[in-house]
XYZ file of C-alpha atoms in Angstrom:
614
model
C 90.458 13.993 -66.835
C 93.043 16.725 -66.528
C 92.485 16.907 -62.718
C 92.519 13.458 -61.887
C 96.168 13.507 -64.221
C 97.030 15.898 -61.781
C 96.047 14.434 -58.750
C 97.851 11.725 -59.611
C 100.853 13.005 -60.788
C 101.378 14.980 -57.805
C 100.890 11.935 -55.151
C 103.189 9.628 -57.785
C 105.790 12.486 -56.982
C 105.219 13.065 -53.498
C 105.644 9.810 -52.858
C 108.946 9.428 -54.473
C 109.934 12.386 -51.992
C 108.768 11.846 -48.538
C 111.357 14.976 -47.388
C 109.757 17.527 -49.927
C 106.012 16.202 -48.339
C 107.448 16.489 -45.059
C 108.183 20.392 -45.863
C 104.330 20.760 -47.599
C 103.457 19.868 -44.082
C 105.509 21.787 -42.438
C 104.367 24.788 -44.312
C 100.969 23.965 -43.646
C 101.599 23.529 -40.014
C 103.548 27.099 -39.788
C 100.850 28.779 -41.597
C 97.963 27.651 -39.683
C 95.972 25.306 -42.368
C 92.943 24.434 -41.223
C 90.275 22.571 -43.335
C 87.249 25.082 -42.006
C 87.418 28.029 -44.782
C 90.380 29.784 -42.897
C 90.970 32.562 -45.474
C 94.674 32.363 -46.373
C 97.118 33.644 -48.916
C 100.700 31.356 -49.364
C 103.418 33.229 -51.218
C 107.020 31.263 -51.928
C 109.760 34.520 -52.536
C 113.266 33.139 -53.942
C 115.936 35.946 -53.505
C 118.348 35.877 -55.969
C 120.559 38.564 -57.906
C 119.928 38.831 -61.385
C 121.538 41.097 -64.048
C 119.595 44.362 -65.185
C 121.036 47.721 -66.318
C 118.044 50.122 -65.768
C 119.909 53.486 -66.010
C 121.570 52.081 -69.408
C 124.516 51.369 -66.862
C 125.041 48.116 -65.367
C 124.554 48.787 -61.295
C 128.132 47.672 -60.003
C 128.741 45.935 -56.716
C 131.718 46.347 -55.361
C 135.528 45.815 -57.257
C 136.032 42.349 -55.122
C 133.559 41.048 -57.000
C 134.838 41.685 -60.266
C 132.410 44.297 -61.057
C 129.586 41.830 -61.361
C 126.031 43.529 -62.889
C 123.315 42.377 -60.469
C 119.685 43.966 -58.753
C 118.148 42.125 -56.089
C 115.214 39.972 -57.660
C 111.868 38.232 -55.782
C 111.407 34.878 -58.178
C 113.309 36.535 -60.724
C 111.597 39.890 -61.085
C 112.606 43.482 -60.287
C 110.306 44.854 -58.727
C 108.846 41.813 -57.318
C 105.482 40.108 -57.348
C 102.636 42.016 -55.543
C 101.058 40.020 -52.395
C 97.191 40.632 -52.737
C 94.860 39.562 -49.849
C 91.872 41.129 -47.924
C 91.308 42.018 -44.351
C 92.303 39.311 -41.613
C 93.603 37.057 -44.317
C 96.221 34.867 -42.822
C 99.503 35.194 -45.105
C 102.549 32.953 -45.549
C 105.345 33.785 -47.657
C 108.412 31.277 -47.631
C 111.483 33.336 -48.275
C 114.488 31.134 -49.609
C 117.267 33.353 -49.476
C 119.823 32.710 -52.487
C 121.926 35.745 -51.639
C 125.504 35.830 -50.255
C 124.680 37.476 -47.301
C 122.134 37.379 -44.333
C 118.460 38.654 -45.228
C 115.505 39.656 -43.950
C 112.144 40.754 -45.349
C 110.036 44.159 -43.572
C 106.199 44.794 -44.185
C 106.055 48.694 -44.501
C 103.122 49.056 -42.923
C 101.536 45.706 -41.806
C 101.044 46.051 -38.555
C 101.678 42.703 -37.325
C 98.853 42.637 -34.267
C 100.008 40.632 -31.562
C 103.033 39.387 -33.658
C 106.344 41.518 -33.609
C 107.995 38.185 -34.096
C 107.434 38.293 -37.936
C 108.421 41.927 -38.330
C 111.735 41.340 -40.043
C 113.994 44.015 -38.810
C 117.160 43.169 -36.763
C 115.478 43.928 -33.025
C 112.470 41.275 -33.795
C 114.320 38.402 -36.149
C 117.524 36.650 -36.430
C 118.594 37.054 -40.399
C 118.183 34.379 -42.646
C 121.392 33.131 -43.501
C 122.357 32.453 -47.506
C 120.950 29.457 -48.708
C 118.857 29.239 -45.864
C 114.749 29.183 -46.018
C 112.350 30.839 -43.262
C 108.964 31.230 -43.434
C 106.943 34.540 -42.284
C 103.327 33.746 -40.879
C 101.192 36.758 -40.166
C 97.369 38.219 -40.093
C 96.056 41.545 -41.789
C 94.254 42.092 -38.514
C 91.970 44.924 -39.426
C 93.829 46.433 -42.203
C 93.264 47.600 -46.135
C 95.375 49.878 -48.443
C 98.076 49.856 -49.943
C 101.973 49.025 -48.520
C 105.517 47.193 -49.552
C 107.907 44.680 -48.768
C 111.078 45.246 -49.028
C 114.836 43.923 -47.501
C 115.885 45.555 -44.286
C 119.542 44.501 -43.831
C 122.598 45.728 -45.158
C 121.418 48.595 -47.636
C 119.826 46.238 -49.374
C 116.505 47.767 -50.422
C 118.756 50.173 -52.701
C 119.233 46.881 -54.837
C 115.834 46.084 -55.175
C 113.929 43.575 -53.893
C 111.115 44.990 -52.915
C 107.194 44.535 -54.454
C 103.690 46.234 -53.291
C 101.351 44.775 -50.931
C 97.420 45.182 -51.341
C 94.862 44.303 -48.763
C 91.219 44.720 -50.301
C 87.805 45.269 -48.210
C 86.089 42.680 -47.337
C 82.860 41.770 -49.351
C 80.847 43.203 -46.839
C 82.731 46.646 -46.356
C 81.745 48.706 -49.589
C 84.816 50.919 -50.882
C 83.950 55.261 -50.473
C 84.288 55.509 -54.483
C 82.894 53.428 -57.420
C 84.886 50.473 -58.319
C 87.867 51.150 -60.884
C 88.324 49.629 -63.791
C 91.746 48.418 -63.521
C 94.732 48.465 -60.341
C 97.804 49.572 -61.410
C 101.107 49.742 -58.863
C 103.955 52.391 -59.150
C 107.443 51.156 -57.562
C 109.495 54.897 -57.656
C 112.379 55.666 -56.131
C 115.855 57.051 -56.318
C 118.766 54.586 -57.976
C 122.437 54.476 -58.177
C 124.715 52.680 -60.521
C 126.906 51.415 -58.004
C 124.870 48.405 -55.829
C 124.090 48.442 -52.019
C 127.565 47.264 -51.012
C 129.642 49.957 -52.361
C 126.891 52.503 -51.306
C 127.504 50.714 -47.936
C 131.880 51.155 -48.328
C 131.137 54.851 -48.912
C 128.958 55.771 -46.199
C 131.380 53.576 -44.099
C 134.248 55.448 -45.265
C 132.731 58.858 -43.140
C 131.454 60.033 -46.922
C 127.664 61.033 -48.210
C 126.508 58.965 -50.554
C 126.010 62.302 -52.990
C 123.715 62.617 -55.406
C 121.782 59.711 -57.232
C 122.256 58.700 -61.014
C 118.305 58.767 -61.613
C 114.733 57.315 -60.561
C 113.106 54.065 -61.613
C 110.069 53.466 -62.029
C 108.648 49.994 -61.984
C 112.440 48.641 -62.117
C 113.269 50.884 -65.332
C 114.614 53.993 -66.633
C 113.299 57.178 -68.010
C 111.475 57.625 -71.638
C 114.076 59.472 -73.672
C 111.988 62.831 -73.301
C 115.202 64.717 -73.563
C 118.637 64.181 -75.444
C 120.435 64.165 -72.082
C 118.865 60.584 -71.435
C 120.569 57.552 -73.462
C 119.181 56.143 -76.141
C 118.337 52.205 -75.482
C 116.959 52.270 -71.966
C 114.127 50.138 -71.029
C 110.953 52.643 -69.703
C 107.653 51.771 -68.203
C 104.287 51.901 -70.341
C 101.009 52.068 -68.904
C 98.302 50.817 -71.438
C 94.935 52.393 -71.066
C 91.316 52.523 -72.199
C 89.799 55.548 -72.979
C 86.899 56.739 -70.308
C 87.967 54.308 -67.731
C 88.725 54.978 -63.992
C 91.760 53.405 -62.647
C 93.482 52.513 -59.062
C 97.141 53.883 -59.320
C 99.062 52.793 -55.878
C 102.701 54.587 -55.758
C 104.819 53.682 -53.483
C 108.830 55.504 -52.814
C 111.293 52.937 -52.103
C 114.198 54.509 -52.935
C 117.055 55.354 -50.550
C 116.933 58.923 -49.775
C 115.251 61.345 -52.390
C 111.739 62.453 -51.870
C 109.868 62.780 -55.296
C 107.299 64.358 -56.863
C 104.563 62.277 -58.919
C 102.463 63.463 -61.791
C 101.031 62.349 -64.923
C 100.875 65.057 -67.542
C 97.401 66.706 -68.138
C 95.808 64.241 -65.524
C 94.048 64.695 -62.143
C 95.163 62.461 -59.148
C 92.470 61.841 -56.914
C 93.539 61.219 -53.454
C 91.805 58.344 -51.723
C 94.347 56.240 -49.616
C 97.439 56.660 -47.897
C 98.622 53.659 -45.957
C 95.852 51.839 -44.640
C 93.933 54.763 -44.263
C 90.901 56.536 -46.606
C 91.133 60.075 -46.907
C 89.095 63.058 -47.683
C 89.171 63.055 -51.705
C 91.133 65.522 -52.955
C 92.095 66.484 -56.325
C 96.181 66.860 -57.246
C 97.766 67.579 -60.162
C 100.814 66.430 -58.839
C 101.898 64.989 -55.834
C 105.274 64.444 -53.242
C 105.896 61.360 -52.121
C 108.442 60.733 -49.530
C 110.746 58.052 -49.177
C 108.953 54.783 -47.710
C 105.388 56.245 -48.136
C 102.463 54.914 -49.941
C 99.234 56.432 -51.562
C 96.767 55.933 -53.900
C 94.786 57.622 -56.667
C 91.599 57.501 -58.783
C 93.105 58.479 -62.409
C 90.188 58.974 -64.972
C 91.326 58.498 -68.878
C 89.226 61.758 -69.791
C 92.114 63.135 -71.902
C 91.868 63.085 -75.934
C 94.256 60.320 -77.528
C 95.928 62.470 -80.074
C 99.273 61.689 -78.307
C 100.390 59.806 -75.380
C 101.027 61.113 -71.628
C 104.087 61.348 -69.891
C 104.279 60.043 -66.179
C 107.003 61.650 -64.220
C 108.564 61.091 -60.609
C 111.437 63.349 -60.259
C 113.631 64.948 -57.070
C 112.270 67.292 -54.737
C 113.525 69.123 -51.567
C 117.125 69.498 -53.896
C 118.592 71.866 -56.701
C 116.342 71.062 -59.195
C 118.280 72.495 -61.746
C 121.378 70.327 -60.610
C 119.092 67.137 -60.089
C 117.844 66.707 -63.742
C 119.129 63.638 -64.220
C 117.230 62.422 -61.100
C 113.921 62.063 -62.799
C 111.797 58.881 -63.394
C 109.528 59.334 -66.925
C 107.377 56.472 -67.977
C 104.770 56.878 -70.676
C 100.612 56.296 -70.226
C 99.615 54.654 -73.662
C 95.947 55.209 -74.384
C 94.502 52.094 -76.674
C 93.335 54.394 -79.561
C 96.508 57.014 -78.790
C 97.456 58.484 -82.322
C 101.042 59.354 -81.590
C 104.083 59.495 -79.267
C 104.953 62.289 -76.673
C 106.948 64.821 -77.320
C 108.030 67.953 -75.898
C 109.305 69.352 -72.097
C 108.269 67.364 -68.502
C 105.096 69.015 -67.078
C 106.395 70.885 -63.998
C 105.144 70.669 -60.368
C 102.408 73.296 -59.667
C 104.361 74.218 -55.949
C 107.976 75.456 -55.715
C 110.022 73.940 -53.066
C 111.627 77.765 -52.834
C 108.428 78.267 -50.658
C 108.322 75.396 -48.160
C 104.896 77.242 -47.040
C 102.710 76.064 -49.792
C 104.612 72.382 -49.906
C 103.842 71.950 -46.632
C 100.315 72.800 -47.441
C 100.223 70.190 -49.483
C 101.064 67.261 -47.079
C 98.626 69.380 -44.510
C 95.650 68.868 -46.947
C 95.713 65.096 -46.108
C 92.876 64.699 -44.134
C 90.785 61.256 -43.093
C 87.512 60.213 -44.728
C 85.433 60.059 -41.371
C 82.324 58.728 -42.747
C 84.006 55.890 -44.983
C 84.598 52.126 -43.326
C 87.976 50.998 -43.749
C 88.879 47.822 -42.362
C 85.573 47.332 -40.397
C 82.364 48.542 -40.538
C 82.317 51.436 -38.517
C 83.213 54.838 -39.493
C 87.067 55.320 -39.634
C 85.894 58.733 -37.888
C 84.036 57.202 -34.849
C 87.619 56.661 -32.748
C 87.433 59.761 -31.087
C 91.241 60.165 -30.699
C 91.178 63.816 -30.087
C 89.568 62.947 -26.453
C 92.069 60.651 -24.895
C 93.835 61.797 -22.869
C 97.932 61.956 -23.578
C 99.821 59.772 -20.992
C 103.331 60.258 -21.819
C 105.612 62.589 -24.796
C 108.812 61.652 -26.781
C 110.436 64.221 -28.326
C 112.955 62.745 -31.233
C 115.422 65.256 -32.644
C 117.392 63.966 -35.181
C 120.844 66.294 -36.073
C 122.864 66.364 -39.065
C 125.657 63.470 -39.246
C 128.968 63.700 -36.493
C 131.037 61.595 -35.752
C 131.550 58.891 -32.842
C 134.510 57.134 -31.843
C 135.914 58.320 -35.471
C 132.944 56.676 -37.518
C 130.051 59.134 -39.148
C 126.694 58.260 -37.274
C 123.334 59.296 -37.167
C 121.491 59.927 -34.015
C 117.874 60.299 -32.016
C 118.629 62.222 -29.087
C 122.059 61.653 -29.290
C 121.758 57.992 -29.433
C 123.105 56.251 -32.403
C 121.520 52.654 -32.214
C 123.445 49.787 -32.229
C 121.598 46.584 -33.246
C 122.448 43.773 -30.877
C 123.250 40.116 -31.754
C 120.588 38.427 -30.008
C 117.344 40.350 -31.124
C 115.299 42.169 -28.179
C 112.019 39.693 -28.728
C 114.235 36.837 -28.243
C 115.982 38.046 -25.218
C 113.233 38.512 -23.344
C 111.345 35.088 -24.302
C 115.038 33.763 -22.987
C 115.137 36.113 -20.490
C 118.574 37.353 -21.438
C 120.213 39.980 -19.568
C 122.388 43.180 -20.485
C 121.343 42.625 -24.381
C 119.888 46.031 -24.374
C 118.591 48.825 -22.266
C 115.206 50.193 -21.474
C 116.892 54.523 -21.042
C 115.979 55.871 -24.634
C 115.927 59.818 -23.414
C 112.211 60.723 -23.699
C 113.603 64.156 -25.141
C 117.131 65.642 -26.330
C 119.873 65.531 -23.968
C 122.192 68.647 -25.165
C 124.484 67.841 -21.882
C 125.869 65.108 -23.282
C 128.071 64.099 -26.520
C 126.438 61.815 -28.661
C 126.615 58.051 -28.442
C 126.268 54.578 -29.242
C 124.123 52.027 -27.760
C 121.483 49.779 -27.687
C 118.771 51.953 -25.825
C 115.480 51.670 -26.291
C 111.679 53.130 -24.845
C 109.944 51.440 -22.222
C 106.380 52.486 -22.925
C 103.640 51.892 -21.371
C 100.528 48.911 -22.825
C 97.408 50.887 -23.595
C 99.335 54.324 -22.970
C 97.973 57.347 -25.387
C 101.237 59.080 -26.554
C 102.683 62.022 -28.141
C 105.810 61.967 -30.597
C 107.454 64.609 -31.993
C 109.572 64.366 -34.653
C 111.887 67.238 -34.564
C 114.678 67.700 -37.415
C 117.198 69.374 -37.051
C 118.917 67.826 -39.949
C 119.349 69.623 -42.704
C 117.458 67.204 -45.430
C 114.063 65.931 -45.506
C 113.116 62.976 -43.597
C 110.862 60.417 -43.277
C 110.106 58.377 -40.139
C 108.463 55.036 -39.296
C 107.088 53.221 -36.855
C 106.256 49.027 -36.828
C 103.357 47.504 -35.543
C 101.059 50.334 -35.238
C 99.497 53.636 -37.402
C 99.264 57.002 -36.121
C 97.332 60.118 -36.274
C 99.415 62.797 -37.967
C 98.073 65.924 -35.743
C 100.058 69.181 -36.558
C 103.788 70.402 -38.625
C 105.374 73.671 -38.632
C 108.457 74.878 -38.970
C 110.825 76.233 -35.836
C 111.571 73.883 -32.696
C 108.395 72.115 -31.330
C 106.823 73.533 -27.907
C 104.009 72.727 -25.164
C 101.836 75.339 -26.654
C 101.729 73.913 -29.977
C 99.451 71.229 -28.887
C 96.640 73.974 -29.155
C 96.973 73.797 -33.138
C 96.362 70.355 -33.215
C 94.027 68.679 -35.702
C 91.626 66.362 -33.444
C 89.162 65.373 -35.556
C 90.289 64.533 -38.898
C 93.612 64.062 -38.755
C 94.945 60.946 -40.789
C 96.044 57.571 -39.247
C 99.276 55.996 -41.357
C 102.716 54.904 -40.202
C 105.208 56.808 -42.339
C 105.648 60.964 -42.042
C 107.951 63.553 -43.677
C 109.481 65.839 -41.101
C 110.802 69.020 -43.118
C 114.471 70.050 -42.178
C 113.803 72.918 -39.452
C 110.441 71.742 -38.292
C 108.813 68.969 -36.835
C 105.598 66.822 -36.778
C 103.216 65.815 -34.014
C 101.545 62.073 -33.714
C 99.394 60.130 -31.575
C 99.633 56.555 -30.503
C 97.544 54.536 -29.020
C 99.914 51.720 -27.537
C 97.898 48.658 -28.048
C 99.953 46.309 -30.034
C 101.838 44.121 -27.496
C 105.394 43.757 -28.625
C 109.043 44.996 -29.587
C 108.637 47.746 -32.413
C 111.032 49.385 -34.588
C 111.147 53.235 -35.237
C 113.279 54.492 -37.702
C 114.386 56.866 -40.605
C 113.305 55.621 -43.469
C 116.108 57.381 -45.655
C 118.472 54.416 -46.017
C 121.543 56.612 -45.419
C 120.271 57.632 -42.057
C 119.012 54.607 -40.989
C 121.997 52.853 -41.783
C 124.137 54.954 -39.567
C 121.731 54.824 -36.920
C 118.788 56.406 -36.992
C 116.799 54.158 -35.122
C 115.656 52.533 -31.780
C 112.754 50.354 -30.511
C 109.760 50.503 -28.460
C 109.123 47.646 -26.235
C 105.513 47.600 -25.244
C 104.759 44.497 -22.373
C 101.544 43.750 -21.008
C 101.655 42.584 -17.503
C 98.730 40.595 -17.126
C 99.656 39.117 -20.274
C 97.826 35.545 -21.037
C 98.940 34.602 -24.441
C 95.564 37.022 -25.531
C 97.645 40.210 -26.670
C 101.349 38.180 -27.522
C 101.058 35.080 -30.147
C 104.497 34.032 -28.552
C 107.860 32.860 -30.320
C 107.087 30.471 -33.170
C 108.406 27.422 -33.904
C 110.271 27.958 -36.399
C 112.060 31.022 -35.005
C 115.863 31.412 -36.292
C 118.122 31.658 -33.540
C 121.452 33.929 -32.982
C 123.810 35.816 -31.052
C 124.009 34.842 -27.849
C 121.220 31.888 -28.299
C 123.088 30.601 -31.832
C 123.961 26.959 -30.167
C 120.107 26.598 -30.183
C 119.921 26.583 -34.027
C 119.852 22.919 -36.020
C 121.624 23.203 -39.526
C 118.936 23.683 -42.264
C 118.477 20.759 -44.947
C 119.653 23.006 -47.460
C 119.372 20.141 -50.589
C 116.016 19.770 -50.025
C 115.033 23.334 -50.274
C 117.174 23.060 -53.291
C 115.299 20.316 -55.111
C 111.911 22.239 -54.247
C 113.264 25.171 -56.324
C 114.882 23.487 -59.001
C 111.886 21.889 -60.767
C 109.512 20.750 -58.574
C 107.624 23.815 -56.512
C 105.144 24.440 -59.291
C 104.046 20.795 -58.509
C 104.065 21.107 -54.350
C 102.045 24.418 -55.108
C 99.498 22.308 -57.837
C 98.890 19.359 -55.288
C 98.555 22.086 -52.399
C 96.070 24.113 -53.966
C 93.914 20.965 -55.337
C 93.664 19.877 -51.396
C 93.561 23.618 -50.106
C 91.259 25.312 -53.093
C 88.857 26.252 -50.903
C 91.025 28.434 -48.184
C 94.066 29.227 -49.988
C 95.341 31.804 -52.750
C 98.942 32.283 -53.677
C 101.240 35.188 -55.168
């Protein structure tokens, strides 16, 4: 039979190649295989660059490289493949990095319970070097919705390669809407012709990184809608039944431009931000910041006389100025009679009046009664009760300069990333790597600075953190490892009595907020999650120069319950680099070149019971 061919094709071959069997195992060790149903989802990502020319103009990296046309591909796509699993599914994803510089892979999002180790920013993991493989090994402890991946060194993510992340219900945990018909995932964000090196040289150079040269969506360029756009550019069609209800999951990844979503003549019905089931509300358009995620019921209720636009275009900007900044794709009904023609539908609130935008964002409220990620009531943690133990007050200002470089700061504190990262330090017990004096509010009595300060807070603490900007763009801010309840925003400078407009009973839990230039936004944390967690701007120019530090959260009494430890296969750096073995770099080669569609065949015939793969 066709199996049996299989089966024995695959042990003919591993046979042949005792090192390539050794790294099955390996894998299998890493990721936790167990015979006994474990559920599990094994992903292999290959980073490579790849030519592409979404705006109609070839992205350029920089002139030392002879003005080569790459985008940063997952297995040779742009955007990359989406990782689909379901609440506490354990999740591997090998990462061979093919790249000419160090990489690492974030989860926006996944909150990594007990795990900080697999976070993949520069305070939790050493980078994976070029040509080197490392393998991520992580639970979706008690989480569903919808979330990325994307690359969190060097500017990176304004390459590419990123791809969505969705974690379904489990069976037993019914969904607060009738099942769609179809799941459909929007990749938007802002793009630049030149790559994520040069953007790098001009930021670098003390400059801002100006205005971009349009949105993507999905990896391509706008529908020519317009004769400003060039003829000959690749745009993103959405095929369609008539009738049908579908999922629509839009995430921003782009560098810095908030944008506003809409699909012309159709409602979006809000019903998940993040992890997170909200009140349903109807849209016709929506803003979505830079490193946020939602999703939408879409009904097909329109007649099919013509075809739909879909738009993402720049918000928070001169829209006049910014036209070239939009993202247009098209939604193709099966029985549609015609192409679309004709202007962009416009967003129903005016940025002019940052009253009614706010509004907007204000509107996002939790679904109490619906089960998210368990089966009781996403409204039965009475957060509004607790009691707050500590505040943290982060202002961020507008860039200035430090020791003659342009930096971004958090209280005056422009991070500096140290060699050996913070999780590894303190399994070695390293000294002096960083320091636990991250100013729990603005210090205006002293210049700004760099350094490698981060909070000391306080396992099973109930916080407050404001985000206060003082900037003078829109910003959105992040924090690893955990979700928060989004409480209160207004404009003006934050105070004590504030705290008296605070939503306690429906705010909504997620982990990435806009804070509006001139005002600020409240959160709640529940510190709970054992580890070493980044928080950061998500706006890649900002983050880049600094915009960043770390909370370190340590349980005392710890007994291995609340901290899953170093793993094995940890990459090691800085300070600790004479503890890393060379990698055997030709046998990850020979996996790639041929033979991982076998290894993944013979896996899946012995694991078909327990594992999935991307």
């Amino acid at each position: 039979s066709t199996n049996q061919n299989i089966k024995m094709a695959a042990a003919s071959f591993l046979s042949r190649f005792s090192m390539i069997w050794a790294f099955v195992i390996t894998l299998a060790i890493l990721a936790g295989f167990t015979l006994a149903g474990d559920p599990f989802v094994s992903c292999v990502f290959e980073i490579t660059y790849i030519t592409a020319s979404p705006l109609g103009v070839p992205q350029q990296v920089s002139f030392a490289l002879h003005s080569l046309v790459v985008v940063i591909a997952v297995n040779g796509k742009f955007p990359g493949p989406v990782i689909t699993a379901t609440t506490n599914y354990n999740v591997d994803v090998s990462v061979f990095n093919r790249l000419d510089e160090p990489l690492l892979l974030a989860w926006n999002g996944i909150e990594m319970r007990r795990n900080s180790w697999q976070d993949g920013v520069l305070g939790t993991n050493c980078p994976i070097p070029p040509q080197w493989n490392f393998t991520y090994s992580f639970q979706v402890k008690d989480q569903i919705g919808s979330f990325f991946y994307f690359p969190s060194l060097h500017f990176q993510r304004a390459s590419g390669g990123f791809g969505p992340i969705v974690i379904n219900n489990r069976d037993l945990i019914p969904i607060p809407f009738s099942k769609p018909d179809g799941d459909i995932s929007f990749m938007i964000g802002d793009w630049y012709t030149h790559n994520h090196t040069a953007l790098r040289s001009v930021l670098d150079s003390g400059e801002e990184l100006g205005m971009p040269d349009g949105v993507l969506i999905n990896g391509k360029g706008p529908y020519k809608y317009n004769t400003t756009v060039p003829d000959g550019i690749q745009y993103e069609t959405v095929n369609v039944d008539p009738g049908k209800t579908y999922r629509i999951r839009v995430h921003n990844v782009g560098v810095s431009t908030s944008l506003n979503f809409r699909i012309q003549n159709h409602k979006l019905l809000l019903v998940e931000t993040e992890g997170r089931y909200t009140s349903q509300t109807n849209f016709t358009d929506f803003d979505i910041h830079v490193g946020q995620s939602y999703s939408f019921l879409v009904t097909m209720d329109q007649n099919a006389s013509s075809d739909y636009y879909i738009v993402a275009s720049a918000r928070f900007v001169n829209e006049t100025e910014w036209q070239r900044v939009t993202g247009v794709g098209i939604l193709h009904y099966s029985n549609s009679k015609g192409h679309t023609s004709g202007p962009l539908p416009l967003p129903a609130t005016d940025v002019s009046h940052p009253w009614s935008v706010m509004n907007q964002q204000r509107a996002i409220k939790q679904n109490t009664s619906a089960s998210g990620a368990r089966p009781n009531p996403q409204g039965s943690y009475h957060y509004g009760q607790i009691n707050i133990t500590d505040t943290y007050i982060l202002r961020s200002m507008p860039p200035t300069k430090i020791n003659g470089s342009l930096r971004s700061t958090l209280n005056g504190v422009s991070f500096l990333n140290p060699s050996t990262p913070m999780t590894l330090a303190d399994k070695h017990r390293l000294k002096g790597v960083y320091k636990l004096d991250f100013p729990s509010r603005p210090v205006d009595s002293k210049p700004p600075r760099l350094g490698s300060s981060i909070i000391n807070a306080t396992y099973k603490g109930f916080i407050q953190v404001i985000f206060q900007n003082n900037d003078t763009k829109l910003q959105t801010f992040h924090i690893d490892g955990y979700s928060f309840y989004v409480v209160a925003m207004d404009f003006g400078n934050w105070t004590e009595d504030r705290k008296g407009s605070y939503n306690n009973w429906d705010a909504i839990s997620r982990s990435t907020i806009e804070v509006y230039p001139g005002a600020w936004t409240a959160v709640l944390i529940s510190l709970d999650n054992v580890g070493v967690w980044n928080i950061r701007a998500e706006n890649l120019d900002r983050w880049y120069l600094g915009q960043e530090t770390y909370m370190r959260i340590i349980n005392p009494e710890e007994n291995g319950k609340t901290d899953m430890g170093q793993p094995q296969n940890a990459l090691y750096c800085g300070a600790l680099r004479s503890m890393q073995k060379e990698q055997l770099r030709s046998s990850a080669t020979s996996i790639l070149n041929g033979q991982l569609n076998l290894i993944l065949t013979f896996m899946m015939l012995l694991f078909a019971s327990v594992t999935t793969f991307c």
